[in-house]
PDB file of C-alpha atoms in Angstrom:
ATOM      1  CA  MET A 283     -46.839   3.098  17.915  1.00 86.00           C
ATOM      2  CA  LYS A 284     -46.102  -0.026  19.720  1.00 94.00           C
ATOM      3  CA  THR A 285     -49.033  -1.753  21.217  1.00 97.00           C
ATOM      4  CA  ARG A 286     -48.199  -2.548  24.768  1.00 97.00           C
ATOM      5  CA  ASN A 287     -49.394  -4.807  27.386  1.00 97.00           C
ATOM      6  CA  LEU A 288     -51.928  -3.357  29.726  1.00 97.00           C
ATOM      7  CA  VAL A 289     -51.136  -5.234  32.669  1.00 97.00           C
ATOM      8  CA  ASP A 290     -47.665  -4.109  32.310  1.00 97.00           C
ATOM      9  CA  GLU A 291     -48.683  -0.576  31.923  1.00 97.00           C
ATOM     10  CA  LEU A 292     -50.957  -0.537  34.836  1.00 97.00           C
ATOM     11  CA  SER A 293     -48.436  -1.902  37.335  1.00 96.00           C
ATOM     12  CA  ALA A 294     -45.465   0.143  36.009  1.00 95.00           C
ATOM     13  CA  THR A 295     -45.978   2.571  38.745  1.00 96.00           C
ATOM     14  CA  SER A 296     -47.448   2.392  42.237  1.00 97.00           C
ATOM     15  CA  TYR A 297     -49.474   5.602  41.669  1.00 98.00           C
ATOM     16  CA  PRO A 298     -51.083   6.376  38.179  1.00 98.00           C
ATOM     17  CA  GLY A 299     -53.722   8.030  40.084  1.00 98.00           C
ATOM     18  CA  ARG A 300     -57.055   7.927  37.964  1.00 98.00           C
ATOM     19  CA  GLY A 301     -57.172   6.133  34.623  1.00 98.00           C
ATOM     20  CA  ILE A 302     -59.283   5.597  31.749  1.00 98.00           C
ATOM     21  CA  VAL A 303     -59.238   2.689  29.114  1.00 98.00           C
ATOM     22  CA  LEU A 304     -61.134   2.693  26.047  1.00 98.00           C
ATOM     23  CA  GLY A 305     -60.914   0.191  23.088  1.00 98.00           C
ATOM     24  CA  LYS A 306     -62.632  -2.793  21.180  1.00 98.00           C
ATOM     25  CA  SER A 307     -62.716  -6.195  22.717  1.00 98.00           C
ATOM     26  CA  GLY A 308     -60.315  -9.017  21.197  1.00 97.00           C
ATOM     27  CA  ASP A 309     -63.369 -10.708  19.324  1.00 97.00           C
ATOM     28  CA  GLY A 310     -64.301  -7.273  17.900  1.00 98.00           C
ATOM     29  CA  LYS A 311     -67.822  -7.674  19.243  1.00 97.00           C
ATOM     30  CA  SER A 312     -67.788  -4.872  22.061  1.00 98.00           C
ATOM     31  CA  LEU A 313     -66.466  -1.553  22.927  1.00 98.00           C
ATOM     32  CA  VAL A 314     -64.525  -1.823  26.154  1.00 98.00           C
ATOM     33  CA  MET A 315     -64.282   0.778  28.872  1.00 98.00           C
ATOM     34  CA  ALA A 316     -62.579   1.052  32.147  1.00 98.00           C
ATOM     35  CA  TYR A 317     -62.158   3.851  34.739  1.00 98.00           C
ATOM     36  CA  PHE A 318     -60.199   3.498  37.985  1.00 98.00           C
ATOM     37  CA  ILE A 319     -59.489   5.582  40.695  1.00 98.00           C
ATOM     38  CA  MET A 320     -56.625   5.535  43.497  1.00 98.00           C
ATOM     39  CA  GLY A 321     -55.657   7.361  46.853  1.00 96.00           C
ATOM     40  CA  ARG A 322     -52.919   8.144  49.157  1.00 94.00           C
ATOM     41  CA  SER A 323     -54.830  10.210  51.545  1.00 92.00           C
ATOM     42  CA  VAL A 324     -57.739   8.779  54.077  1.00 93.00           C
ATOM     43  CA  ASN A 325     -60.049  11.262  52.196  1.00 92.00           C
ATOM     44  CA  SER A 326     -59.292   9.992  48.767  1.00 94.00           C
ATOM     45  CA  ARG A 327     -59.285   6.217  50.010  1.00 97.00           C
ATOM     46  CA  ASN A 328     -62.843   6.550  51.641  1.00 96.00           C
ATOM     47  CA  ARG A 329     -64.768   6.242  48.385  1.00 97.00           C
ATOM     48  CA  VAL A 330     -66.651   3.762  46.563  1.00 98.00           C
ATOM     49  CA  PHE A 331     -68.609   3.532  42.811  1.00 98.00           C
ATOM     50  CA  VAL A 332     -72.126   3.161  42.896  1.00 98.00           C
ATOM     51  CA  GLU A 333     -74.554   2.928  39.947  1.00 97.00           C
ATOM     52  CA  GLU A 334     -76.491   6.200  39.153  1.00 97.00           C
ATOM     53  CA  GLY A 335     -78.902   5.546  35.993  1.00 96.00           C
ATOM     54  CA  ALA A 336     -76.994   4.161  33.159  1.00 96.00           C
ATOM     55  CA  GLY A 337     -73.663   5.716  34.700  1.00 98.00           C
ATOM     56  CA  ILE A 338     -72.045   5.870  38.177  1.00 98.00           C
ATOM     57  CA  LYS A 339     -71.003   8.251  40.765  1.00 98.00           C
ATOM     58  CA  THR A 340     -68.575   8.378  43.649  1.00 98.00           C
ATOM     59  CA  LYS A 341     -69.662   8.271  47.104  1.00 97.00           C
ATOM     60  CA  ALA A 342     -68.152   8.567  50.615  1.00 96.00           C
ATOM     61  CA  PHE A 343     -67.727   4.824  52.132  1.00 97.00           C
ATOM     62  CA  ASP A 344     -67.776   6.348  55.613  1.00 95.00           C
ATOM     63  CA  GLU A 345     -69.816   9.694  55.575  1.00 92.00           C
ATOM     64  CA  SER A 346     -68.287  10.624  59.170  1.00 91.00           C
ATOM     65  CA  LYS A 347     -64.633  10.599  57.615  1.00 89.00           C
ATOM     66  CA  MET A 348     -65.210  13.009  54.459  1.00 90.00           C
ATOM     67  CA  VAL A 349     -63.152  16.159  54.727  1.00 88.00           C
ATOM     68  CA  ASP A 350     -63.551  17.881  51.590  1.00 87.00           C
ATOM     69  CA  PRO A 351     -65.761  16.604  48.836  1.00 90.00           C
ATOM     70  CA  SER A 352     -64.991  19.167  46.182  1.00 88.00           C
ATOM     71  CA  LEU A 353     -62.508  17.267  43.896  1.00 88.00           C
ATOM     72  CA  ILE A 354     -63.511  13.541  44.822  1.00 92.00           C
ATOM     73  CA  ILE A 355     -67.261  13.315  44.923  1.00 95.00           C
ATOM     74  CA  TYR A 356     -68.614  13.432  41.040  1.00 97.00           C
ATOM     75  CA  ALA A 357     -70.245  11.449  38.417  1.00 98.00           C
ATOM     76  CA  PRO A 358     -67.299   9.792  36.370  1.00 98.00           C
ATOM     77  CA  VAL A 359     -69.627   7.947  33.907  1.00 98.00           C
ATOM     78  CA  ARG A 360     -72.777   9.441  32.220  1.00 98.00           C
ATOM     79  CA  VAL A 361     -74.784   8.213  29.341  1.00 98.00           C
ATOM     80  CA  LEU A 362     -76.287  10.579  26.634  1.00 97.00           C
ATOM     81  CA  GLY A 363     -78.203   8.607  23.746  1.00 95.00           C
ATOM     82  CA  ASP A 364     -75.783   6.281  22.436  1.00 94.00           C
ATOM     83  CA  ALA A 365     -72.650   8.055  23.583  1.00 98.00           C
ATOM     84  CA  THR A 366     -70.847   7.396  27.044  1.00 98.00           C
ATOM     85  CA  VAL A 367     -68.874  10.112  28.843  1.00 98.00           C
ATOM     86  CA  VAL A 368     -66.055   9.039  31.456  1.00 98.00           C
ATOM     87  CA  THR A 369     -63.779  11.519  33.013  1.00 98.00           C
ATOM     88  CA  ASN A 370     -62.013  11.897  36.376  1.00 98.00           C
ATOM     89  CA  GLY A 371     -64.130  14.813  37.790  1.00 98.00           C
ATOM     90  CA  ASP A 372     -67.105  17.200  37.163  1.00 97.00           C
ATOM     91  CA  GLN A 373     -66.280  17.847  33.800  1.00 98.00           C
ATOM     92  CA  THR A 374     -68.350  14.922  32.889  1.00 98.00           C
ATOM     93  CA  ASP A 375     -71.261  17.346  33.582  1.00 98.00           C
ATOM     94  CA  THR A 376     -69.839  19.995  31.582  1.00 98.00           C
ATOM     95  CA  ILE A 377     -69.352  17.595  28.483  1.00 98.00           C
ATOM     96  CA  VAL A 378     -72.939  16.221  28.692  1.00 98.00           C
ATOM     97  CA  GLU A 379     -74.347  19.806  29.088  1.00 98.00           C
ATOM     98  CA  TYR A 380     -72.535  20.868  26.049  1.00 98.00           C
ATOM     99  CA  MET A 381     -73.370  17.954  24.032  1.00 98.00           C
ATOM    100  CA  GLU A 382     -77.060  18.292  25.083  1.00 98.00           C
ATOM    101  CA  GLN A 383     -76.797  21.926  23.426  1.00 98.00           C
ATOM    102  CA  GLY A 384     -75.395  20.358  20.212  1.00 97.00           C
ATOM    103  CA  LYS A 385     -72.036  21.215  20.975  1.00 98.00           C
ATOM    104  CA  SER A 386     -68.890  19.025  21.090  1.00 98.00           C
ATOM    105  CA  PHE A 387     -66.698  17.308  23.576  1.00 98.00           C
ATOM    106  CA  GLU A 388     -63.791  19.638  22.562  1.00 98.00           C
ATOM    107  CA  ASP A 389     -66.059  22.748  22.922  1.00 98.00           C
ATOM    108  CA  ALA A 390     -66.747  21.572  26.635  1.00 98.00           C
ATOM    109  CA  LEU A 391     -63.285  20.853  27.609  1.00 98.00           C
ATOM    110  CA  ARG A 392     -62.043  24.121  26.317  1.00 98.00           C
ATOM    111  CA  THR A 393     -63.915  25.866  29.107  1.00 98.00           C
ATOM    112  CA  ARG A 394     -62.113  23.837  31.801  1.00 98.00           C
ATOM    113  CA  THR A 395     -58.600  23.622  33.191  1.00 98.00           C
ATOM    114  CA  PHE A 396     -56.571  21.363  35.471  1.00 98.00           C
ATOM    115  CA  GLU A 397     -57.726  20.570  39.094  1.00 97.00           C
ATOM    116  CA  PRO A 398     -56.862  23.576  41.516  1.00 96.00           C
ATOM    117  CA  ASP A 399     -55.089  21.219  43.825  1.00 96.00           C
ATOM    118  CA  GLY A 400     -51.438  22.699  43.684  1.00 96.00           C
ATOM    119  CA  PRO A 401     -48.635  21.489  43.690  1.00 97.00           C
ATOM    120  CA  ASN A 402     -49.793  18.660  41.930  1.00 97.00           C
ATOM    121  CA  PHE A 403     -52.434  20.542  39.524  1.00 98.00           C
ATOM    122  CA  THR A 404     -53.917  17.090  38.708  1.00 98.00           C
ATOM    123  CA  PRO A 405     -54.933  16.886  35.090  1.00 98.00           C
ATOM    124  CA  ARG A 406     -58.302  16.348  33.786  1.00 98.00           C
ATOM    125  CA  ILE A 407     -58.830  13.206  31.843  1.00 98.00           C
ATOM    126  CA  SER A 408     -61.744  12.651  29.899  1.00 99.00           C
ATOM    127  CA  GLY A 409     -63.060  10.026  27.240  1.00 98.00           C
ATOM    128  CA  LEU A 410     -66.048  10.013  24.887  1.00 98.00           C
ATOM    129  CA  ALA A 411     -67.227   6.355  23.456  1.00 98.00           C
ATOM    130  CA  GLU A 412     -69.606   6.289  20.454  1.00 98.00           C
ATOM    131  CA  PRO A 413     -70.059   2.513  19.657  1.00 96.00           C
ATOM    132  CA  LYS A 414     -72.619   3.216  16.952  1.00 95.00           C
ATOM    133  CA  HIS A 415     -70.004   5.275  15.113  1.00 96.00           C
ATOM    134  CA  ASP A 416     -67.180   2.591  15.841  1.00 96.00           C
ATOM    135  CA  ARG A 417     -64.945   5.706  17.435  1.00 98.00           C
ATOM    136  CA  TYR A 418     -63.961   7.167  20.830  1.00 98.00           C
ATOM    137  CA  ARG A 419     -62.009  10.164  22.066  1.00 98.00           C
ATOM    138  CA  LEU A 420     -59.818  10.908  24.921  1.00 98.00           C
ATOM    139  CA  SER A 421     -58.446  14.074  26.206  1.00 98.00           C
ATOM    140  CA  ILE A 422     -55.974  15.576  28.966  1.00 98.00           C
ATOM    141  CA  VAL A 423     -56.212  19.018  30.021  1.00 98.00           C
ATOM    142  CA  LYS A 424     -53.068  19.834  32.308  1.00 98.00           C
ATOM    143  CA  SER A 425     -50.802  22.359  33.566  1.00 98.00           C
ATOM    144  CA  ALA A 426     -47.414  23.276  31.760  1.00 97.00           C
ATOM    145  CA  ASP A 427     -45.041  20.760  33.433  1.00 94.00           C
ATOM    146  CA  GLY A 428     -46.402  21.630  36.873  1.00 95.00           C
ATOM    147  CA  ASN A 429     -46.701  25.387  35.988  1.00 97.00           C
ATOM    148  CA  PRO A 430     -50.089  26.637  36.613  1.00 97.00           C
ATOM    149  CA  ALA A 431     -49.610  29.764  34.664  1.00 98.00           C
ATOM    150  CA  SER A 432     -50.273  27.890  31.339  1.00 98.00           C
ATOM    151  CA  VAL A 433     -52.792  25.277  30.493  1.00 98.00           C
ATOM    152  CA  ARG A 434     -52.220  22.589  27.710  1.00 98.00           C
ATOM    153  CA  ARG A 435     -55.414  20.824  26.199  1.00 98.00           C
ATOM    154  CA  TYR A 436     -54.717  17.533  24.138  1.00 98.00           C
ATOM    155  CA  PHE A 437     -57.382  15.671  22.138  1.00 98.00           C
ATOM    156  CA  TYR A 438     -57.292  12.425  20.384  1.00 98.00           C
ATOM    157  CA  GLU A 439     -59.633  10.698  18.188  1.00 98.00           C
ATOM    158  CA  TYR A 440     -59.888   7.007  17.233  1.00 98.00           C
ATOM    159  CA  GLU A 441     -61.906   5.823  14.451  1.00 98.00           C
ATOM    160  CA  SER A 442     -62.745   2.251  12.705  1.00 97.00           C
ATOM    161  CA  LEU A 443     -61.491   0.616  15.697  1.00 98.00           C
ATOM    162  CA  LEU A 444     -59.229  -2.712  15.776  1.00 98.00           C
ATOM    163  CA  ALA A 445     -60.251  -5.681  17.479  1.00 98.00           C
ATOM    164  CA  GLY A 446     -58.184  -6.111  20.589  1.00 98.00           C
ATOM    165  CA  GLN A 447     -56.770  -2.685  20.755  1.00 98.00           C
ATOM    166  CA  GLY A 448     -57.369   0.095  23.249  1.00 98.00           C
ATOM    167  CA  HIS A 449     -55.677   3.313  24.456  1.00 98.00           C
ATOM    168  CA  PHE A 450     -55.060   4.077  28.025  1.00 98.00           C
ATOM    169  CA  ILE A 451     -54.560   7.437  29.774  1.00 98.00           C
ATOM    170  CA  HIS A 452     -54.030   8.325  33.477  1.00 98.00           C
ATOM    171  CA  THR A 453     -53.453  11.366  35.521  1.00 98.00           C
ATOM    172  CA  TYR A 454     -49.867  10.791  36.815  1.00 98.00           C
ATOM    173  CA  GLN A 455     -46.675   9.666  34.957  1.00 96.00           C
ATOM    174  CA  GLU A 456     -45.509   8.040  38.356  1.00 94.00           C
ATOM    175  CA  ASP A 457     -45.592   8.451  42.105  1.00 94.00           C
ATOM    176  CA  GLY A 458     -43.600  11.508  43.429  1.00 94.00           C
ATOM    177  CA  SER A 459     -44.065  14.656  45.397  1.00 94.00           C
ATOM    178  CA  PRO A 460     -45.296  16.699  43.680  1.00 96.00           C
ATOM    179  CA  LEU A 461     -46.965  14.217  41.487  1.00 97.00           C
ATOM    180  CA  PRO A 462     -45.708  14.482  37.627  1.00 97.00           C
ATOM    181  CA  SER A 463     -48.666  14.760  35.414  1.00 98.00           C
ATOM    182  CA  PHE A 464     -49.086  12.045  32.526  1.00 98.00           C
ATOM    183  CA  ASP A 465     -46.926  12.821  29.579  1.00 96.00           C
ATOM    184  CA  GLY A 466     -47.204  11.924  25.952  1.00 96.00           C
ATOM    185  CA  GLU A 467     -49.952  10.220  24.056  1.00 97.00           C
ATOM    186  CA  PRO A 468     -52.396   7.583  25.569  1.00 98.00           C
ATOM    187  CA  ALA A 469     -50.525   4.379  25.586  1.00 98.00           C
ATOM    188  CA  GLN A 470     -51.825   1.734  22.972  1.00 98.00           C
ATOM    189  CA  VAL A 471     -52.778  -1.458  24.705  1.00 98.00           C
ATOM    190  CA  ARG A 472     -53.812  -4.976  23.976  1.00 98.00           C
ATOM    191  CA  LEU A 473     -57.345  -5.925  25.253  1.00 98.00           C
ATOM    192  CA  GLU A 474     -58.059  -9.550  25.944  1.00 95.00           C
ATOM    193  CA  GLY A 475     -60.824 -11.649  27.437  1.00 97.00           C
ATOM    194  CA  ASP A 476     -64.500 -11.026  28.370  1.00 98.00           C
ATOM    195  CA  ILE A 477     -65.454  -8.642  30.724  1.00 98.00           C
ATOM    196  CA  ASP A 478     -64.894 -10.550  33.774  1.00 98.00           C
ATOM    197  CA  ALA A 479     -61.284 -11.504  32.771  1.00 98.00           C
ATOM    198  CA  PHE A 480     -60.482  -8.116  31.853  1.00 98.00           C
ATOM    199  CA  THR A 481     -61.979  -6.687  34.979  1.00 98.00           C
ATOM    200  CA  ALA A 482     -59.880  -9.025  37.033  1.00 98.00           C
ATOM    201  CA  ALA A 483     -56.463  -8.225  35.009  1.00 98.00           C
ATOM    202  CA  VAL A 484     -57.154  -4.483  35.539  1.00 98.00           C
ATOM    203  CA  TRP A 485     -58.072  -4.557  39.345  1.00 98.00           C
ATOM    204  CA  ASP A 486     -55.232  -7.210  40.030  1.00 98.00           C
ATOM    205  CA  SER A 487     -52.630  -4.943  38.223  1.00 98.00           C
ATOM    206  CA  LEU A 488     -53.191  -1.871  40.363  1.00 98.00           C
ATOM    207  CA  ASP A 489     -51.237  -1.213  43.400  1.00 98.00           C
ATOM    208  CA  LYS A 490     -53.105  -3.087  46.277  1.00 97.00           C
ATOM    209  CA  GLU A 491     -52.280  -0.319  48.856  1.00 97.00           C
ATOM    210  CA  ASN A 492     -53.483   2.629  46.730  1.00 98.00           C
ATOM    211  CA  LYS A 493     -56.245   1.217  44.387  1.00 98.00           C
ATOM    212  CA  VAL A 494     -59.906   2.319  45.530  1.00 98.00           C
ATOM    213  CA  SER A 495     -62.534   1.598  42.913  1.00 98.00           C
ATOM    214  CA  LEU A 496     -62.905   0.288  39.481  1.00 98.00           C
ATOM    215  CA  PHE A 497     -65.676   0.315  36.905  1.00 98.00           C
ATOM    216  CA  THR A 498     -65.704  -1.446  33.622  1.00 98.00           C
ATOM    217  CA  ARG A 499     -68.168  -1.736  30.870  1.00 98.00           C
ATOM    218  CA  TYR A 500     -68.578  -4.015  27.661  1.00 98.00           C
ATOM    219  CA  ILE A 501     -70.966  -2.419  24.983  1.00 98.00           C
ATOM    220  CA  ASP A 502     -72.134  -4.719  22.511  1.00 97.00           C
ATOM    221  CA  LEU A 503     -71.566  -3.126  19.005  1.00 96.00           C
ATOM    222  CA  GLN A 504     -74.527  -4.855  17.132  1.00 94.00           C
ATOM    223  CA  THR A 505     -77.264  -4.795  19.750  1.00 94.00           C
ATOM    224  CA  GLY A 506     -76.104  -2.094  22.174  1.00 94.00           C
ATOM    225  CA  LYS A 507     -76.491  -4.379  25.197  1.00 96.00           C
ATOM    226  CA  ILE A 508     -74.260  -3.382  27.987  1.00 97.00           C
ATOM    227  CA  GLU A 509     -72.275  -5.577  30.561  1.00 98.00           C
ATOM    228  CA  THR A 510     -71.053  -3.282  33.741  1.00 98.00           C
ATOM    229  CA  ARG A 511     -68.852  -4.561  36.640  1.00 98.00           C
ATOM    230  CA  ILE A 512     -67.945  -2.400  39.680  1.00 98.00           C
ATOM    231  CA  VAL A 513     -65.161  -3.395  42.142  1.00 98.00           C
ATOM    232  CA  ASN A 514     -64.621  -1.419  45.354  1.00 98.00           C
ATOM    233  CA  LYS A 515     -61.757  -2.241  47.821  1.00 98.00           C
ATOM    234  CA  ASN A 516     -64.233  -0.694  50.670  1.00 96.00           C
ATOM    235  CA  ARG A 517     -67.069  -3.129  50.682  1.00 87.00           C
TER     236      ARG A 517
END
C-alpha cells in the first residue's frame, strides 16, 4: 500500500465528516492519535471537546441551540488501563464495557450497527490503541453502499508499528447528498513532527467552514507519558 501525505488526505474533500488517525511518530518514540469532528448543520457545529478524566467528551457550546443530542453528544475518547479507545459515537462505551468483561474490541462492535440517520446512515468508526503492545486496531461499521438492509463490519489490526507511519479512516468519502460512506481500507499516511506540529497540520488541513473540533495525543512508548492537545473552533 502506498504511503500518502496526511495533509493531502485531509484536504482532499471539504467534508470527510469525523476522522481517526492512529500511528507512530516519526522519531519512533510515541504512539500518535487524532480524532476530529466536522459539521454542516447548526446543531453539529454547536460543539466543543472538553476533557473528561483521561479522555474527552463532546459538549454543546451554546446549550440554548442544542436540538437533538442523540448522535452528537458522546465520549469520543476513553482510557482503560493502558489502552485508549477512540470512536465517533457512543460505541466508545460499548467497547469499554466489553473490554472490562474480558471481551474484545471486535466482540463489542459486532453488537453495533451504523448510525440511524438516513439517508446518510453514517458509519461508526472506531480505534483501539495499545502502546504497550506496539499495536492498534481500526474498524468501520457501515451500510451496504447506503442500503440499510445490510450491515458491513470491517476490522484492521496493525502490529510492530513503523516510525512515521499511521492509518487514517473517516466517515464520508466526500461531500454529497446523501453523504457517501468511506470506502476501502484506512489510508496509510506519513506522520511527522512533534505533537504541536502534528496538531497544527491536521487542523489547518480541514475545511475552515466545516471543521468543529480536534483532539490529538502522543503517548510515550517507553514511559507512558501522555501529551494532549484540544482545538475547538468555538472558543
